[in-house]
XYZ file of C-alpha atoms in Angstrom:
364
model
C 83.537 123.777 93.898
C 83.352 124.662 90.201
C 85.169 122.417 87.752
C 88.483 123.588 86.353
C 88.785 124.202 82.636
C 91.732 123.515 80.361
C 92.775 126.263 77.898
C 90.897 124.305 75.197
C 87.491 124.459 76.880
C 86.012 126.900 74.335
C 87.508 124.892 71.466
C 85.771 121.782 72.758
C 82.453 123.611 72.806
C 83.023 124.929 69.257
C 83.610 121.353 68.105
C 80.306 120.247 69.721
C 82.098 118.464 72.547
C 79.745 116.945 75.114
C 81.245 118.251 78.373
C 81.332 116.214 81.596
C 83.198 116.560 84.867
C 86.231 114.311 85.222
C 88.887 114.537 87.953
C 87.705 118.035 88.813
C 87.852 119.271 85.195
C 85.251 120.031 82.542
C 86.290 117.805 79.641
C 84.636 116.378 76.508
C 83.386 112.804 76.786
C 82.816 112.793 73.000
C 82.229 115.018 69.979
C 80.386 112.541 67.756
C 79.895 108.991 69.051
C 82.250 107.040 71.308
C 82.339 104.120 68.841
C 83.151 106.388 65.920
C 85.936 108.128 67.830
C 87.280 104.787 69.060
C 87.512 103.522 65.466
C 89.124 106.782 64.340
C 91.990 106.187 66.781
C 92.304 102.498 65.875
C 92.262 103.144 62.099
C 93.428 106.746 61.544
C 94.317 109.286 64.245
C 92.629 111.173 67.063
C 93.755 114.014 69.299
C 92.897 114.146 73.008
C 93.124 117.104 75.368
C 94.815 115.607 78.425
C 95.883 118.904 79.972
C 94.146 117.912 83.206
C 97.068 115.605 84.064
C 99.409 116.730 86.837
C 103.089 117.545 86.255
C 105.808 117.852 88.882
C 109.485 118.731 88.444
C 111.842 116.935 90.843
C 115.344 118.401 91.018
C 118.305 118.716 93.362
C 121.407 116.661 94.134
C 119.385 113.895 95.828
C 116.558 113.714 93.264
C 117.555 110.283 91.943
C 117.839 108.709 95.393
C 114.585 110.370 96.425
C 112.664 108.979 93.445
C 114.251 105.552 93.903
C 112.782 105.529 97.399
C 109.381 106.928 96.376
C 108.736 104.759 93.287
C 108.781 101.017 92.581
C 110.602 100.899 89.236
C 114.386 101.294 88.866
C 115.399 104.776 87.744
C 119.091 103.897 87.526
C 118.337 102.416 84.105
C 116.897 105.681 82.801
C 118.957 107.970 80.539
C 118.301 111.488 79.291
C 115.467 111.352 76.758
C 113.865 108.219 78.200
C 110.604 107.732 80.116
C 109.482 105.047 82.540
C 106.133 103.796 83.820
C 106.159 103.411 87.597
C 104.113 103.398 90.798
C 104.127 105.132 94.147
C 103.127 102.854 97.022
C 102.439 103.373 100.705
C 104.082 101.390 103.504
C 101.492 98.616 103.142
C 102.147 98.256 99.413
C 98.911 99.985 98.371
C 99.135 102.011 95.162
C 99.082 105.768 95.799
C 99.279 106.461 92.054
C 100.635 105.202 88.748
C 102.752 107.685 86.834
C 105.316 108.263 84.096
C 108.776 109.617 84.918
C 110.784 111.497 82.271
C 114.567 111.830 82.675
C 115.405 115.343 81.567
C 118.889 116.868 81.361
C 119.105 118.141 84.931
C 115.893 116.988 86.590
C 112.896 114.647 86.353
C 109.351 115.282 85.146
C 106.582 113.281 86.823
C 103.209 113.034 85.077
C 100.516 111.952 87.524
C 96.753 111.414 87.514
C 94.776 114.631 87.888
C 92.570 113.221 90.652
C 95.679 112.424 92.728
C 97.597 115.650 92.179
C 97.159 117.133 95.660
C 97.509 113.777 97.423
C 100.696 113.004 95.502
C 102.221 116.397 96.221
C 101.560 115.954 99.925
C 103.125 112.465 99.850
C 106.215 113.678 97.989
C 106.726 116.585 100.377
C 106.331 114.287 103.367
C 109.412 112.339 102.227
C 111.355 115.286 100.797
C 114.756 116.252 102.197
C 116.731 119.494 101.945
C 118.561 118.357 98.785
C 115.361 117.713 96.815
C 113.201 120.383 95.172
C 109.590 119.689 94.190
C 107.707 122.050 91.888
C 104.113 121.626 90.747
C 103.972 123.023 87.184
C 100.596 121.482 86.268
C 98.766 124.746 85.672
C 101.404 126.065 83.267
C 101.537 122.946 81.063
C 99.208 121.899 78.254
C 99.220 118.297 77.059
C 97.827 116.751 73.881
C 97.782 113.041 72.991
C 97.932 112.368 69.247
C 97.109 108.677 68.873
C 96.593 106.352 65.942
C 98.495 104.593 63.141
C 98.757 107.825 61.112
C 100.015 109.992 64.012
C 103.673 109.818 62.934
C 102.905 111.161 59.457
C 101.145 114.201 60.904
C 103.845 115.063 63.423
C 106.598 114.676 60.825
C 104.945 117.451 58.847
C 104.631 119.705 61.881
C 107.870 119.575 63.828
C 111.539 120.241 63.143
C 112.727 116.818 64.362
C 112.689 113.360 62.783
C 109.725 111.700 64.494
C 110.650 108.400 62.792
C 113.649 108.073 65.122
C 111.630 108.511 68.306
C 111.455 105.111 70.045
C 108.733 103.855 72.379
C 108.969 105.535 75.808
C 111.502 108.099 74.571
C 111.065 111.848 74.157
C 112.635 114.748 72.276
C 112.395 118.514 72.186
C 111.155 120.312 69.109
C 109.545 123.538 67.988
C 106.648 124.667 65.872
C 106.046 128.226 64.638
C 108.323 129.783 67.240
C 107.324 127.910 70.400
C 108.920 124.865 71.993
C 107.398 121.484 72.750
C 108.418 118.183 74.301
C 107.251 115.179 72.265
C 106.986 111.794 73.971
C 106.176 108.483 72.288
C 103.697 107.384 74.909
C 99.933 106.966 75.172
C 96.946 105.161 76.666
C 95.392 103.591 73.568
C 97.516 100.677 72.310
C 98.178 102.510 69.032
C 101.209 104.302 67.690
C 100.970 107.644 69.421
C 102.614 110.664 70.955
C 102.008 113.040 73.846
C 103.028 116.654 73.332
C 103.849 118.984 76.219
C 103.611 122.712 75.621
C 103.171 125.884 77.659
C 99.489 126.473 78.365
C 99.525 129.784 76.496
C 100.500 127.963 73.263
C 98.067 125.053 73.623
C 95.255 126.432 71.448
C 97.641 127.211 68.587
C 99.180 123.731 68.828
C 95.704 122.137 68.844
C 94.654 124.048 65.717
C 97.902 123.241 63.884
C 97.581 119.521 64.593
C 93.949 119.390 63.485
C 94.560 121.371 60.273
C 97.693 119.371 59.350
C 95.904 116.103 60.128
C 92.832 116.764 57.952
C 94.212 114.786 55.006
C 94.837 111.825 57.338
C 91.309 111.794 58.764
C 92.172 113.278 62.170
C 89.393 114.107 64.629
C 89.257 115.501 68.149
C 88.280 112.654 70.469
C 87.043 112.505 74.058
C 87.189 110.663 77.353
C 84.631 108.072 76.273
C 86.819 106.412 73.667
C 89.887 106.956 75.827
C 88.220 104.559 78.250
C 87.193 101.944 75.666
C 90.649 102.054 74.043
C 92.506 101.593 77.329
C 90.062 98.844 78.377
C 90.819 96.832 75.243
C 94.509 97.013 76.215
C 93.859 96.214 79.911
C 95.459 99.504 80.962
C 94.572 100.356 84.552
C 92.426 103.337 85.529
C 93.236 104.743 88.945
C 90.284 104.750 91.300
C 88.746 101.755 89.537
C 91.357 99.070 88.821
C 94.035 100.300 91.219
C 93.997 102.294 94.436
C 95.514 102.261 97.917
C 93.680 99.023 98.758
C 95.285 97.220 95.798
C 98.958 96.313 95.529
C 101.094 95.931 92.360
C 101.336 92.145 92.677
C 97.544 91.700 92.649
C 97.213 94.261 89.843
C 99.632 92.437 87.527
C 102.177 95.240 87.862
C 105.050 93.272 89.341
C 106.966 94.080 86.122
C 107.403 97.663 87.387
C 108.121 96.551 90.960
C 111.870 95.990 91.213
C 112.748 93.980 94.301
C 116.454 94.115 93.424
C 116.442 97.801 94.369
C 117.991 98.445 97.780
C 114.828 100.082 99.098
C 111.534 101.652 98.114
C 108.507 102.486 100.244
C 106.342 99.372 100.535
C 109.094 96.961 99.443
C 109.131 94.793 102.578
C 105.365 94.324 102.597
C 105.263 93.643 98.854
C 108.066 91.085 99.079
C 105.875 89.034 101.422
C 102.775 89.520 99.271
C 104.733 88.464 96.183
C 104.822 84.920 97.571
C 101.267 84.861 98.901
C 98.837 87.248 97.218
C 95.109 86.830 97.779
C 93.635 88.464 94.670
C 94.443 88.455 90.969
C 93.400 90.863 88.224
C 91.848 88.991 85.306
C 90.484 89.822 81.851
C 87.045 88.441 81.051
C 85.487 88.302 77.596
C 81.740 87.790 77.499
C 80.438 84.666 75.743
C 76.864 85.999 75.873
C 75.441 89.330 74.760
C 75.990 91.491 77.836
C 77.862 94.599 78.974
C 79.601 94.120 82.339
C 80.106 97.165 84.555
C 82.181 98.100 87.577
C 80.775 96.534 90.719
C 79.237 93.474 89.049
C 79.972 90.228 90.881
C 82.177 87.568 89.299
C 80.780 84.072 89.911
C 82.514 80.701 89.736
C 80.730 77.428 90.648
C 77.756 79.468 91.915
C 79.989 81.315 94.372
C 80.928 85.010 94.267
C 84.712 85.047 93.850
C 85.368 88.661 92.885
C 84.200 91.982 91.462
C 84.432 93.749 88.122
C 86.462 96.986 88.342
C 86.048 98.171 84.720
C 83.694 96.952 82.003
C 82.464 98.063 78.600
C 81.220 96.988 75.195
C 84.376 96.638 73.088
C 83.953 98.527 69.789
C 86.799 96.512 68.234
C 85.728 93.044 69.403
C 81.972 93.750 69.244
C 81.430 92.025 72.593
C 81.370 92.840 76.297
C 84.713 92.841 78.113
C 85.763 93.547 81.676
C 88.623 93.386 84.119
C 88.299 92.613 87.789
C 89.792 90.882 90.791
C 89.080 87.323 91.795
C 90.382 85.301 94.717
C 93.656 83.732 93.565
C 92.623 80.202 94.523
C 89.826 80.316 91.945
C 92.004 81.443 89.046
C 92.025 79.140 86.031
C 93.601 80.171 82.753
C 90.833 80.211 80.120
C 88.396 79.433 82.961
C 84.649 79.888 82.560
C 82.965 82.397 84.880
C 79.671 84.279 85.102
C 79.021 87.975 85.630
C 75.981 89.014 87.658
C 74.410 91.821 85.618
C 71.262 93.185 87.291
C 70.488 89.782 88.793
C 71.115 87.786 85.613
C 74.159 85.527 85.282
C 75.932 86.044 81.972
C 78.655 83.667 80.812
C 82.224 84.856 80.237
C 85.706 83.425 79.887
C 89.025 84.445 81.410
C 91.380 85.430 78.563
C 94.956 86.621 78.193
C 95.607 90.360 78.024
C 95.315 92.511 76.078
C 91.836 91.950 74.682
C 92.808 93.764 71.461
C 96.016 92.483 69.906
C 96.208 94.277 66.546
C 97.308 97.756 67.668
C 100.049 99.785 65.967
C 101.719 100.607 69.302
C 105.212 99.366 68.392
C 105.116 100.074 64.649
């Protein structure tokens, strides 16, 4: 099956984007170098095309109760204009997907991982009742992520709302040159940043306006490559690598979005038991030797394999190899020394607190 293309596909090619397939889409992995784009986001501002993400509208008189049952976080705390990070789990507590839920005026917007779009829709419809409406609007929505310490200055020049007043995990509606957008202060980089939802037909114009307005601030289009290194430095999970249906929120360090004081959610009973006796733990490992760990590498403690790396990279900010992975809980030691088996060679590393990178502008 041929890869899907976002409305910006030709723009990516014009900007010398190196196109790869990701989650069924043809997307740019980089335009220049991954390190250069990574540093652009950390120091200035970059713009990502994330239009491959899935979007569902959940409405109807029972939409709140339905989402309370389907997701692990507590939606009762959400007010109009707020967003929430959450999970969908199966009956065994395995993670079906991680997602963001936006509380709109009369309904909810769910933003899900592109690779899980069809699976998620099937799961939602399986648990749907007659008072809940589910609409997949993914193909009609374009989504840009403008990320970096100078992102606020650019958006303040573009839109008719005061971006300064937009708090973390809140959103507002605005307009630019006659078309409407939804601007959310969210992102996947650890920097001050925003995600902008727009109708697909207006995406190219929005893209061009952001890039032209951002020229004086050093803006650049950036790709999937630095999106991965940026999220790795923050220990943000990537579905299919760090979390999946064989991993539960407790093991993954996501108990903070798993609210056991809710009356019920799918997987709650199983997770309540696991919460007291979990077998694996997600850890951050910083390399003490020159080495780049990769997914699948074994984690070794006292000459015994105790776990596997799920994501690894060379950190452009720290200038050293970093990785995250699961180890058996009984071997966990804070600041403990471990080794990573990289092509048959044991390379020394140390368990560290998350995130790896602690100087981001996220909450500025």
